[in-house]
């Protein structure tokens, strides 16, 4: 990969560690521009292995080139960061970088839209649609004919079997299993270690085995 710049919006240590690891695994030798929207500590407390520069949101140069990563895996934070930064960066939603670790398997006839990030050890079976800004955490298994809508996150170690439809801004907890032919509505959070055996509606927090709706997901109100 030739020397280049990757622009990162927002500041989150965990996501920076994940992104720098994937970029280095792909042979990236460029620089990270990190754009912050708040005054959290500017320093990155560990060695990311990549050169980086930190800017405040009002320092974004006009006509900034290159691709962008949203520095969070939390769907609500992804929404919040995009909403703020798109006022400063024209066409931001269509300039998101698609990033898959070399140690991830993606089957045939899959669609990976802009902003999809896939961690190591992930298996994506055939005929899977990962829409804009979807994040798949390490070791997750995404079965055949699944459709995951925009800005949803599948956390590490989750298993989605086949023919599942997941809405926008959904968070699937780590280690969760979702059984075939189920649907999960937009803006829902499925708690860690759940087993989803039936459809789960939009806008709720649900967890357990079998997974049950616990309450509304108030964060979107
Ligand atoms: C879904 C979640 C947000 C629910 O949080 P919450 O409703 O605020 O849960 P609380 O901590 O108030 O716990 C309420 C009760 O539910 C239980 N509970 C919480 N999460 C549970 C889960 N995932 N499965 C089963 N029981 C759960 C608690 O043990 C507690 O039981 P008690 O009343 O008998 O003591 C959280 O549990 C979760 O799973 N978070 C994962 C977040 C995530 O994915 N992070 C990314 C990591 S990579």
CSV table of C-alpha atoms and ligand atoms in Angstrom, one decimal:
chain,number,residue,atom,x,y,z
A,1,UNK,CA,0.0,0.0,0.0
A,2,UNK,CA,1.4,3.4,-0.9
A,3,UNK,CA,2.1,6.2,1.5
A,4,UNK,CA,-1.2,8.0,2.2
A,5,UNK,CA,-3.4,9.6,4.8
A,6,UNK,CA,-6.4,8.1,6.6
A,7,UNK,CA,-8.7,10.6,8.3
A,8,UNK,CA,-10.4,9.5,11.5
A,9,UNK,CA,-13.4,11.3,13.0
A,10,UNK,CA,-13.8,11.2,16.7
A,11,UNK,CA,-11.4,9.9,19.4
A,12,UNK,CA,-11.8,6.5,21.0
A,13,UNK,CA,-8.7,4.5,22.2
A,14,UNK,CA,-10.3,1.1,21.5
A,15,UNK,CA,-11.3,2.0,18.0
A,16,UNK,CA,-7.9,3.6,17.3
A,17,UNK,CA,-6.2,0.4,18.4
A,18,UNK,CA,-8.4,-1.7,16.2
A,19,UNK,CA,-8.1,0.5,13.1
A,20,UNK,CA,-4.3,0.9,13.4
A,21,UNK,CA,-3.9,-2.9,13.8
A,22,UNK,CA,-5.9,-3.6,10.7
A,23,UNK,CA,-4.1,-0.8,8.7
A,24,UNK,CA,-0.7,-2.1,9.7
A,25,UNK,CA,-1.8,-5.7,8.8
A,26,UNK,CA,-2.6,-4.4,5.3
A,27,UNK,CA,0.8,-2.9,5.0
A,28,UNK,CA,-0.3,0.7,5.5
A,29,UNK,CA,2.6,3.1,5.9
A,30,UNK,CA,0.9,6.4,6.0
A,31,UNK,CA,-0.3,8.9,8.6
A,32,UNK,CA,-3.5,9.1,10.6
A,33,UNK,CA,-5.3,12.5,10.8
A,34,UNK,CA,-7.4,12.3,13.9
A,35,UNK,CA,-10.2,15.0,14.2
A,36,UNK,CA,-11.6,15.5,17.6
A,37,UNK,CA,-14.9,17.2,18.5
A,38,UNK,CA,-14.3,17.5,22.2
A,39,UNK,CA,-11.4,18.4,24.5
A,40,UNK,CA,-10.6,14.9,25.8
A,41,UNK,CA,-6.9,14.3,26.3
A,42,UNK,CA,-5.1,14.8,23.0
A,43,UNK,CA,-2.5,12.2,23.6
A,44,UNK,CA,-2.7,8.6,22.5
A,45,UNK,CA,-1.4,6.7,25.6
A,46,UNK,CA,0.0,3.7,23.7
A,47,UNK,CA,2.2,3.0,20.7
A,48,UNK,CA,-0.2,2.6,17.8
A,49,UNK,CA,2.7,1.8,15.5
A,50,UNK,CA,1.6,4.6,13.1
A,51,UNK,CA,2.4,8.3,12.9
A,52,UNK,CA,-0.6,10.5,13.7
A,53,UNK,CA,-1.7,14.1,14.0
A,54,UNK,CA,-4.5,15.4,16.1
A,55,UNK,CA,-6.7,18.3,15.1
A,56,UNK,CA,-9.8,19.9,16.6
A,57,UNK,CA,-13.0,19.9,14.5
A,58,UNK,CA,-12.6,23.6,13.7
A,59,UNK,CA,-9.1,22.9,12.2
A,60,UNK,CA,-10.3,20.6,9.4
A,61,UNK,CA,-8.7,22.1,6.3
A,62,UNK,CA,-11.1,23.1,3.4
A,63,UNK,CA,-11.0,20.6,0.6
A,64,UNK,CA,-9.6,17.8,2.8
A,65,UNK,CA,-8.8,14.7,0.6
A,66,UNK,CA,-8.9,11.0,1.4
A,67,UNK,CA,-11.1,8.5,3.1
A,68,UNK,CA,-12.6,8.5,6.6
A,69,UNK,CA,-13.1,6.1,9.5
A,70,UNK,CA,-15.7,6.8,12.3
A,71,UNK,CA,-13.8,6.3,15.6
A,72,UNK,CA,-16.4,4.2,17.4
A,73,UNK,CA,-18.1,0.9,17.2
A,74,UNK,CA,-21.1,2.0,19.1
A,75,UNK,CA,-24.0,2.6,16.7
A,76,UNK,CA,-25.4,5.6,18.6
A,77,UNK,CA,-21.9,7.2,18.8
A,78,UNK,CA,-21.4,6.5,15.0
A,79,UNK,CA,-24.7,8.4,14.4
A,80,UNK,CA,-23.6,11.3,16.7
A,81,UNK,CA,-20.1,11.6,15.1
A,82,UNK,CA,-21.4,11.5,11.5
A,83,UNK,CA,-24.1,14.1,12.3
A,84,UNK,CA,-21.5,16.5,13.7
A,85,UNK,CA,-18.7,16.0,11.2
A,86,UNK,CA,-20.8,15.9,8.0
A,87,UNK,CA,-21.4,19.7,8.5
A,88,UNK,CA,-17.6,20.2,8.2
A,89,UNK,CA,-16.8,17.5,5.6
A,90,UNK,CA,-18.7,17.5,2.3
A,91,UNK,CA,-20.0,14.1,1.2
A,92,UNK,CA,-18.6,12.4,4.3
A,93,UNK,CA,-21.1,9.5,4.3
A,94,UNK,CA,-19.9,8.4,0.9
A,95,UNK,CA,-16.2,8.8,1.8
A,96,UNK,CA,-16.0,6.1,4.5
A,97,UNK,CA,-13.2,3.6,4.2
A,98,UNK,CA,-14.0,-0.1,3.9
A,99,UNK,CA,-11.4,-2.1,5.9
A,100,UNK,CA,-11.1,-5.8,6.3
A,101,UNK,CA,-8.3,-7.5,8.2
A,102,UNK,CA,-6.4,-10.0,6.0
A,103,UNK,CA,-7.2,-12.7,8.5
A,104,UNK,CA,-10.9,-12.5,7.9
A,105,UNK,CA,-12.8,-14.6,5.4
A,106,UNK,CA,-15.4,-13.1,3.1
A,107,UNK,CA,-17.4,-15.5,0.9
A,108,UNK,CA,-18.6,-15.1,-2.6
A,109,UNK,CA,-21.5,-12.8,-3.7
A,110,UNK,CA,-21.1,-10.6,-0.6
A,111,UNK,CA,-21.6,-6.8,-0.7
A,112,UNK,CA,-19.3,-4.7,1.5
A,113,UNK,CA,-20.5,-1.1,1.4
A,114,UNK,CA,-18.5,2.0,2.3
A,115,UNK,CA,-17.4,2.2,5.9
A,116,UNK,CA,-17.6,-1.5,6.6
A,117,UNK,CA,-14.9,-2.6,9.1
A,118,UNK,CA,-14.1,-6.3,9.7
A,119,UNK,CA,-11.8,-7.4,12.4
A,120,UNK,CA,-9.5,-10.5,12.3
A,121,UNK,CA,-10.9,-14.0,12.7
A,122,UNK,CA,-14.3,-13.1,11.2
A,123,UNK,CA,-16.1,-15.5,8.8
A,124,UNK,CA,-18.6,-14.0,6.4
A,125,UNK,CA,-20.4,-16.7,4.5
A,126,UNK,CA,-21.8,-16.3,0.9
A,127,UNK,CA,-24.6,-13.9,-0.2
A,128,UNK,CA,-24.2,-11.5,2.7
A,129,UNK,CA,-25.0,-7.8,2.5
A,130,UNK,CA,-23.1,-5.6,4.9
A,131,UNK,CA,-24.4,-2.0,4.4
A,132,UNK,CA,-22.8,1.3,5.0
A,133,UNK,CA,-20.8,1.6,8.3
A,134,UNK,CA,-21.4,-1.9,9.6
A,135,UNK,CA,-18.7,-3.1,12.0
A,136,UNK,CA,-18.0,-6.8,12.6
A,137,UNK,CA,-15.9,-7.7,15.7
A,138,UNK,CA,-13.2,-10.2,16.0
A,139,UNK,CA,-14.1,-13.9,15.7
A,140,UNK,CA,-17.8,-13.2,14.7
A,141,UNK,CA,-19.5,-15.6,12.3
A,142,UNK,CA,-21.9,-14.1,9.8
A,143,UNK,CA,-24.0,-16.8,8.0
A,144,UNK,CA,-25.3,-16.9,4.5
A,145,UNK,CA,-28.0,-14.6,3.1
A,146,UNK,CA,-27.8,-12.2,6.1
A,147,UNK,CA,-28.6,-8.6,5.5
A,148,UNK,CA,-27.2,-6.1,8.1
A,149,UNK,CA,-28.4,-2.5,7.6
A,150,UNK,CA,-26.4,0.7,8.0
A,151,UNK,CA,-24.2,1.5,11.0
A,152,UNK,CA,-25.0,-1.7,12.9
A,153,UNK,CA,-22.3,-3.4,15.0
A,154,UNK,CA,-21.8,-7.1,15.6
A,155,UNK,CA,-19.6,-7.4,18.6
A,156,UNK,CA,-16.8,-10.0,19.0
A,157,UNK,CA,-17.6,-13.7,19.0
A,158,UNK,CA,-21.3,-13.3,18.0
A,159,UNK,CA,-22.8,-15.9,15.6
A,160,UNK,CA,-25.5,-15.0,13.1
A,161,UNK,CA,-26.8,-18.1,11.4
A,162,UNK,CA,-28.6,-17.9,8.0
A,163,UNK,CA,-31.3,-15.6,6.4
A,164,UNK,CA,-31.3,-13.0,9.2
A,165,UNK,CA,-32.3,-9.4,8.7
A,166,UNK,CA,-30.9,-6.8,11.0
A,167,UNK,CA,-32.0,-3.1,11.0
A,168,UNK,CA,-30.0,0.1,11.2
A,169,UNK,CA,-28.0,1.1,14.3
A,170,UNK,CA,-28.4,-2.3,15.9
A,171,UNK,CA,-25.8,-3.5,18.5
A,172,UNK,CA,-25.4,-7.3,18.8
A,173,UNK,CA,-23.7,-8.1,22.1
A,174,UNK,CA,-20.5,-10.1,22.2
A,175,UNK,CA,-21.0,-13.9,22.1
A,176,UNK,CA,-24.6,-13.7,21.1
A,177,UNK,CA,-26.2,-16.3,18.8
A,178,UNK,CA,-29.0,-15.3,16.4
A,179,UNK,CA,-30.9,-18.3,15.0
A,180,UNK,CA,-32.0,-18.5,11.3
A,181,UNK,CA,-34.8,-16.5,9.7
A,182,UNK,CA,-35.2,-14.0,12.5
A,183,UNK,CA,-35.4,-10.2,12.2
A,184,UNK,CA,-34.0,-7.6,14.6
A,185,UNK,CA,-35.4,-4.1,14.4
A,186,UNK,CA,-33.4,-0.8,14.0
A,187,UNK,CA,-31.8,0.9,17.1
A,188,UNK,CA,-32.1,-2.2,19.2
A,189,UNK,CA,-29.4,-3.5,21.6
A,190,UNK,CA,-29.0,-7.2,22.1
A,191,UNK,CA,-27.2,-7.9,25.4
A,192,UNK,CA,-24.0,-10.0,25.7
A,193,UNK,CA,-24.3,-13.8,25.4
A,194,UNK,CA,-28.0,-13.8,24.3
A,195,UNK,CA,-29.7,-16.4,22.2
A,196,UNK,CA,-32.1,-14.8,19.8
A,197,UNK,CA,-34.7,-17.4,18.8
A,198,UNK,CA,-37.6,-15.1,17.7
A,199,UNK,CA,-38.0,-11.7,16.0
A,200,UNK,CA,-37.0,-8.7,18.2
A,201,UNK,CA,-38.7,-5.3,17.5
A,202,UNK,CA,-37.0,-2.0,16.9
A,203,UNK,CA,-35.9,0.4,19.6
A,204,UNK,CA,-35.5,-2.0,22.5
A,205,UNK,CA,-32.9,-3.5,24.9
A,206,UNK,CA,-33.2,-7.3,24.9
A,207,UNK,CA,-31.1,-10.0,26.4
A,208,UNK,CA,-31.0,-13.5,27.8
A,209,UNK,CA,-31.5,-17.1,26.6
A,210,UNK,CA,-34.0,-17.1,25.1
A,211,UNK,CA,-33.6,-13.4,24.3
A,212,UNK,CA,-36.5,-11.3,25.7
A,213,UNK,CA,-37.3,-7.5,25.4
A,214,UNK,CA,-36.3,-5.9,28.7
A,215,UNK,CA,-37.1,-2.2,28.1
A,216,UNK,CA,-37.1,0.6,25.5
A,217,UNK,CA,-33.7,1.8,24.3
A,218,UNK,CA,-34.0,5.4,25.6
A,219,UNK,CA,-30.7,6.6,24.2
A,220,UNK,CA,-32.3,7.5,20.9
A,221,UNK,CA,-35.0,9.7,22.5
B,1,LIG,C1,-27.6,-5.2,27.3
B,1,LIG,C2,-26.9,-4.4,28.5
B,1,LIG,C3,-26.6,-3.1,28.0
B,1,LIG,C4,-28.0,-4.4,29.5
B,1,LIG,O1,-27.7,-3.5,30.5
B,1,LIG,P1,-28.7,-3.2,31.7
B,1,LIG,O2,-30.1,-3.5,31.4
B,1,LIG,O3,-28.3,-1.8,32.1
B,1,LIG,O4,-28.3,-4.3,32.8
B,1,LIG,P2,-28.0,-4.1,34.3
B,1,LIG,O5,-26.5,-4.1,34.5
B,1,LIG,O6,-28.8,-3.0,34.9
B,1,LIG,O7,-28.6,-5.5,34.8
B,1,LIG,C5,-29.9,-5.8,35.1
B,1,LIG,C6,-30.1,-7.3,35.3
B,1,LIG,O8,-30.0,-7.9,34.0
B,1,LIG,C7,-29.0,-8.9,34.1
B,1,LIG,N1,-28.3,-8.8,32.8
B,1,LIG,C8,-27.7,-7.7,32.2
B,1,LIG,N2,-27.2,-8.0,31.0
B,1,LIG,C9,-27.5,-9.3,30.8
B,1,LIG,C10,-27.2,-10.1,29.7
B,1,LIG,N3,-26.5,-9.7,28.6
B,1,LIG,N4,-27.7,-11.4,29.8
B,1,LIG,C11,-28.4,-11.8,30.9
B,1,LIG,N5,-28.6,-11.1,31.9
B,1,LIG,C12,-28.2,-9.8,31.9
B,1,LIG,C13,-28.1,-8.5,35.2
B,1,LIG,O9,-27.4,-9.5,35.7
B,1,LIG,C14,-29.1,-7.9,36.2
B,1,LIG,O10,-29.7,-9.0,36.8
B,1,LIG,P3,-30.3,-8.8,38.4
B,1,LIG,O11,-31.3,-7.8,38.3
B,1,LIG,O12,-30.8,-10.2,38.7
B,1,LIG,O13,-29.1,-8.4,39.2
B,1,LIG,C15,-25.7,-5.1,29.0
B,1,LIG,O14,-25.9,-6.1,29.9
B,1,LIG,C16,-24.8,-5.8,27.9
B,1,LIG,O15,-25.0,-6.9,27.5
B,1,LIG,N6,-23.9,-5.0,27.4
B,1,LIG,C17,-23.0,-5.5,26.3
B,1,LIG,C18,-22.5,-4.2,25.7
B,1,LIG,C19,-21.6,-4.5,24.5
B,1,LIG,O16,-22.0,-5.2,23.7
B,1,LIG,N7,-20.5,-3.9,24.6
B,1,LIG,C20,-19.5,-4.1,23.6
B,1,LIG,C21,-18.4,-5.0,24.1
B,1,LIG,S1,-17.3,-5.6,22.9
